[in-house]
Amino acid sequence: MKAVSMKYLLFLLLLLNSMLLAVTSPHGDIKIPCETCHTPANWQVDRETLKFDHNSTGYPLTGVHSQTDCKDCHESLVFHQTGVQCMDCHTDIHLGQLGKECESCHTPLNWENRQDLLKDHSLLRFPLYGAHERIDCDDCHHTGLTEYANTPVECIYCHADDYNATQNPDHKEAQFPTTCDDCHPIQSLSWQTREFDHSFYPLTGAHQNVSCMDCHQGTYNNTPNTCYGCHDTDFAATSDPNHQAFGFDTDCSQCHTTDTWPRTDFDHYQTSGFELIGVHQTLQCSQCHINNKVTGLQRDCYGCHLTDYNSVKEPDHQLGQYPHECTMCHNENTWSPATFDHNQTGFPLTGSHQAVECTDCHENNVYAGTPSDCYSCHEPDFKSATEPNHVTGNFDHTCTICHSTTAWSPATFDHNQTGFPLTGAHQAVECSDCHENNVYAGTPSDCYSCHEPEFKSVTEPNHVTGNFDHVCTICHSTTAWSPATFDHNLTNFPLTGAHTTAACLDCHENGYTNTPSDCFFCHETEYNNTTDPNHKASQFPVTCQDCHNTNNWEQTTWDHDARYFPIYSGEHRGEWDACSDCHTNSSNYTAFECINCHAHQKSEMDNEHDEVRNYQYLSTACYNCHPNGKED
């Protein structure tokens, strides 16, 4: 009873002590053990003796915060519900205009250091570039650091004095737009830096060096952007040529460039379609453009040179009815002397034609309508020829078939131009051998027309009874009628193997037309006489090439392994002697036996296959499960 009372008394003392601590604790209702922060050496908390890990509170101490005394943030050392927002400790000097996110500008490293203070001005709709990076905040926020909200971002807000004070050019007088960054890049370090984009009217050549006022005479609104708008005085003052009198286009760029006004790059061909070459390049404009006329002018040589054409007598152009295409003889460098190129007429002069006088062909100095064919000039030569007689032979009037321009005689006839080239023995025969009675027109070009007697006289083989083709070149050549060589590969039945040595009559005993090309037609006897296996009794197909080749009838290429069952490979290789070992029915090779060779006991096989569905003790069943001859 006494021991119980002592324990109860101790419990009451501890309870009372806890209550006293709760009442007197300066930390409010913070519930952590004292030794978390205090030590027996020094109950007073200071930076040197502090053991508490502030990271465990969710508010890590960084920068200046890590050096600050606890009571600077926890007044009267009250730790419960201490605020974690910057403004809870740092009175807002901006009066709330910039919000409560102090960390947008300030860092725990140094509250007053501006380099750390200003982290990203672009978040405030105005990135700082160029000179803006170097100025103080109050240079733009004029009334002190309390005026940050709603600060304008337009350049003119800060640069109105610069705008009004600029005289070259006078921005205010010219009513320039107040969007300063059109000319003054925000990235520059100085207001004097300008990069105006004149791309709507690119400045090239001399325009790059003129003063703005030369074109913008006191005003920048409605400045003309055409050459004539500035150069109308130059246009009117030009007299060679007189731009106004000629009615020149006011598009100055057709002739002038921006490099300099006196220089002209007028492209006469590009503009008018009439290219100036030779002497034409040295003429004054007025020599062709009489009375400053630029439209309706003659564009051909004859239109300007009619007088020159009519005055020429050697030769007389009018009498000879020369064409008005002057460039056939004359050029732009000089009218005389002239050089006539006959090759431009469609009748080039070659051979003896180069030495004849013009009047030999152009009688009475008439040049128009002169024929260009040989016969028109050489008809007398044609009619006088007797060896051979051109008239009776009805020779073609195209003389160049045999004759050349070098000389009328001797003539060389190229038979290759007739569509019947002479080859082989044809080159040595006389013309009359084919062209009887000196008739050359309508001569047939096929072999049979000339060689019909040879065709009918041949008996080995007889061409007539064999109904041979009349295309003699199938077997014969132009070298000699005999011997003949027939290329059987040109037919639908190429000869291979033993067929190449067989006599023609072995296959063509009934003639050469409609000879069958299938093997069975010739090899029916071999088919019927074969007994191992018996082709006829087993009703083998008559497509002999399935097993036989043209080299040797006895040599077969029957692929039993690939098509049916592996007997030349695998387990069955060398285990049989004749087809009849498996095909016991000689009249039906679709039937086969497995059990005859594999002499298994039925009872034994029944037991071994007791779990095989649809098992039967039949050869066909064996094949169904073992199509490759393997046990598994």
Coordinates of N, CA, C and O in Angstrom, one line a residue, residues 310-375:
N310 N 17.9 49.7 -154.6 CA 17.5 50.0 -156.0 C 18.7 50.6 -156.8 O 18.7 50.5 -158.1
S311 N 19.7 51.1 -156.1 CA 20.9 51.7 -156.9 C 21.9 50.7 -157.3 O 22.8 51.0 -158.1
V312 N 21.9 49.5 -156.7 CA 22.9 48.5 -157.1 C 22.7 47.9 -158.5 O 21.5 47.5 -158.8
K313 N 23.7 47.9 -159.3 CA 23.6 47.4 -160.7 C 24.5 46.2 -160.9 O 24.4 45.5 -162.0
E314 N 25.4 45.9 -160.0 CA 26.3 44.8 -160.3 C 26.3 43.8 -159.0 O 27.1 44.0 -158.1
P315 N 25.4 42.9 -159.0 CA 24.3 42.7 -160.0 C 23.1 43.5 -159.8 O 22.9 44.1 -158.7
D316 N 22.2 43.6 -160.7 CA 21.0 44.5 -160.6 C 20.0 43.8 -159.7 O 19.4 42.7 -160.1
H317 N 19.8 44.3 -158.6 CA 18.9 43.7 -157.6 C 17.5 43.7 -158.0 O 16.7 42.7 -157.9
Q318 N 17.1 44.8 -158.7 CA 15.7 44.9 -159.1 C 15.4 44.0 -160.3 O 14.4 43.2 -160.3
L319 N 16.3 44.0 -161.3 CA 16.1 43.1 -162.4 C 16.1 41.6 -162.0 O 15.4 40.8 -162.5
G320 N 17.1 41.3 -161.1 CA 17.2 39.9 -160.7 C 16.1 39.5 -159.7 O 16.1 38.3 -159.2
Q321 N 15.3 40.4 -159.3 CA 14.2 40.2 -158.3 C 14.9 39.5 -157.0 O 14.4 38.5 -156.5
Y322 N 15.9 40.2 -156.6 CA 16.6 39.7 -155.4 C 15.7 39.7 -154.2 O 14.8 40.7 -154.1
P323 N 15.8 38.8 -153.3 CA 15.0 38.9 -152.1 C 15.3 40.1 -151.3 O 16.4 40.7 -151.4
H324 N 14.3 40.6 -150.5 CA 14.5 41.8 -149.7 C 15.2 41.5 -148.4 O 15.3 42.4 -147.6
E325 N 15.6 40.3 -148.2 CA 16.3 39.9 -147.0 C 17.8 40.2 -147.2 O 18.6 39.4 -147.7
C326 N 18.1 41.5 -146.9 CA 19.5 42.0 -147.2 C 20.6 41.2 -146.5 O 21.7 41.2 -147.0
T327 N 20.3 40.6 -145.3 CA 21.4 39.9 -144.6 C 21.9 38.7 -145.3 O 22.9 38.1 -144.9
M328 N 21.2 38.3 -146.4 CA 21.8 37.2 -147.1 C 23.1 37.5 -147.7 O 23.9 36.6 -147.9
C329 N 23.3 38.7 -148.1 CA 24.6 39.1 -148.7 C 25.3 40.2 -147.9 O 26.6 40.3 -147.9
H330 N 24.6 41.1 -147.2 CA 25.1 42.2 -146.5 C 25.1 41.9 -145.0 O 24.4 41.1 -144.5
N331 N 26.0 42.7 -144.2 CA 26.0 42.6 -142.8 C 25.9 44.0 -142.2 O 26.0 45.0 -142.9
E332 N 25.8 44.1 -140.9 CA 25.6 45.4 -140.2 C 26.9 46.2 -140.1 O 26.9 47.4 -139.7
N333 N 28.0 45.6 -140.4 CA 29.3 46.3 -140.3 C 29.5 47.3 -141.5 O 29.9 48.4 -141.3
T334 N 29.1 46.9 -142.7 CA 29.2 47.8 -143.9 C 28.3 47.2 -145.0 O 28.1 46.0 -145.1
W335 N 27.7 48.1 -145.7 CA 26.8 47.7 -146.8 C 27.6 47.1 -148.0 O 27.1 46.1 -148.6
S336 N 28.8 47.6 -148.2 CA 29.6 47.1 -149.3 C 31.1 46.9 -148.8 O 31.6 47.8 -148.0
P337 N 31.8 45.9 -149.2 CA 31.4 44.9 -150.1 C 30.4 43.8 -149.5 O 30.4 43.7 -148.3
A338 N 29.7 43.1 -150.3 CA 28.8 42.1 -149.9 C 29.3 40.7 -150.2 O 30.0 40.5 -151.2
T339 N 29.0 39.8 -149.3 CA 29.4 38.4 -149.5 C 28.2 37.5 -149.5 O 27.5 37.4 -148.4
F340 N 27.9 36.9 -150.6 CA 26.7 36.0 -150.7 C 27.0 34.6 -150.4 O 27.9 34.0 -150.9
D341 N 26.3 34.0 -149.4 CA 26.5 32.7 -149.0 C 25.4 31.8 -149.6 O 24.3 31.9 -149.1
H342 N 25.7 31.1 -150.6 CA 24.7 30.3 -151.3 C 24.1 29.2 -150.5 O 23.0 28.7 -150.7
N343 N 24.8 28.9 -149.4 CA 24.3 27.8 -148.5 C 23.0 28.3 -147.8 O 22.3 27.4 -147.3
Q344 N 22.8 29.6 -147.7 CA 21.6 30.1 -147.0 C 20.4 30.0 -147.9 O 19.3 30.3 -147.5
T345 N 20.5 29.6 -149.2 CA 19.4 29.6 -150.1 C 18.6 28.3 -150.1 O 17.6 28.1 -150.7
G346 N 19.2 27.3 -149.4 CA 18.6 26.0 -149.4 C 19.2 25.1 -150.5 O 18.8 23.9 -150.7
F347 N 20.2 25.7 -151.3 CA 20.9 24.9 -152.3 C 22.4 25.2 -152.2 O 23.0 26.1 -152.8
P348 N 23.0 24.5 -151.3 CA 24.5 24.7 -151.1 C 25.2 24.3 -152.4 O 24.9 23.4 -153.1
L349 N 26.3 25.1 -152.7 CA 27.1 24.8 -153.8 C 28.3 23.9 -153.5 O 29.1 24.3 -152.6
T350 N 28.3 22.8 -154.1 CA 29.4 21.8 -153.8 C 29.9 21.3 -155.1 O 29.3 21.4 -156.2
G351 N 31.1 20.8 -155.1 CA 31.7 20.2 -156.3 C 31.9 21.2 -157.4 O 32.3 22.4 -157.2
S352 N 31.5 20.8 -158.6 CA 31.7 21.7 -159.8 C 30.7 22.9 -159.8 O 31.0 23.9 -160.5
H353 N 29.7 22.8 -158.9 CA 28.8 23.9 -158.9 C 29.5 25.2 -158.3 O 29.0 26.3 -158.6
Q354 N 30.5 25.0 -157.6 CA 31.2 26.2 -157.0 C 32.0 27.0 -158.1 O 32.2 28.2 -157.8
A355 N 32.3 26.4 -159.2 CA 33.1 27.1 -160.3 C 32.2 27.7 -161.4 O 32.8 28.4 -162.2
V356 N 31.0 27.3 -161.5 CA 30.1 27.8 -162.6 C 29.7 29.3 -162.4 O 29.7 29.7 -161.2
E357 N 29.4 29.9 -163.4 CA 29.0 31.3 -163.4 C 27.5 31.3 -162.9 O 26.8 30.4 -163.1
C358 N 27.2 32.4 -162.2 CA 25.8 32.5 -161.7 C 24.8 32.4 -162.8 O 23.7 31.8 -162.7
T359 N 25.1 33.0 -164.0 CA 24.1 33.0 -165.1 C 24.0 31.6 -165.7 O 23.0 31.4 -166.5
D360 N 24.9 30.7 -165.5 CA 24.7 29.3 -166.0 C 23.4 28.7 -165.4 O 22.8 27.8 -166.1
C361 N 23.1 29.1 -164.2 CA 21.9 28.5 -163.6 C 20.8 29.6 -163.6 O 19.6 29.3 -163.8
H362 N 21.2 30.8 -163.4 CA 20.2 31.9 -163.3 C 20.2 32.7 -164.6 O 20.8 33.8 -164.8
E363 N 19.6 32.1 -165.7 CA 19.6 32.7 -167.0 C 18.8 34.0 -167.0 O 17.9 34.2 -166.2
N364 N 19.3 35.0 -167.8 CA 18.7 36.3 -167.9 C 18.7 37.0 -166.6 O 17.8 37.9 -166.4
N365 N 19.6 36.7 -165.7 CA 19.8 37.4 -164.4 C 18.5 37.3 -163.6 O 18.2 38.2 -162.8
V366 N 17.8 36.2 -163.7 CA 16.6 36.0 -163.0 C 16.9 35.0 -161.8 O 17.4 33.9 -162.1
Y367 N 16.7 35.4 -160.6 CA 17.1 34.6 -159.4 C 15.9 34.1 -158.7 O 16.0 33.1 -157.9
A368 N 14.8 34.7 -158.9 CA 13.6 34.2 -158.2 C 13.0 33.0 -158.9 O 12.9 32.9 -160.1
G369 N 12.6 32.0 -158.1 CA 12.0 30.8 -158.7 C 12.9 29.8 -159.4 O 12.5 28.9 -160.1
T370 N 14.2 29.9 -159.2 CA 15.2 29.0 -159.8 C 15.0 27.6 -159.2 O 15.1 27.5 -158.0
P371 N 14.8 26.6 -160.0 CA 14.6 25.2 -159.5 C 15.9 24.7 -158.8 O 17.0 25.1 -159.2
S372 N 15.7 23.9 -157.8 CA 16.9 23.4 -157.1 C 17.1 21.9 -157.3 O 18.0 21.3 -156.7
D373 N 16.3 21.2 -158.2 CA 16.5 19.8 -158.4 C 17.5 19.6 -159.6 O 17.6 20.5 -160.5
C374 N 18.2 18.5 -159.6 CA 19.2 18.2 -160.6 C 18.6 18.1 -162.0 O 19.1 18.7 -163.0
Y375 N 17.5 17.4 -162.2 CA 16.9 17.1 -163.5 C 16.6 18.4 -164.3 O 16.6 18.4 -165.5

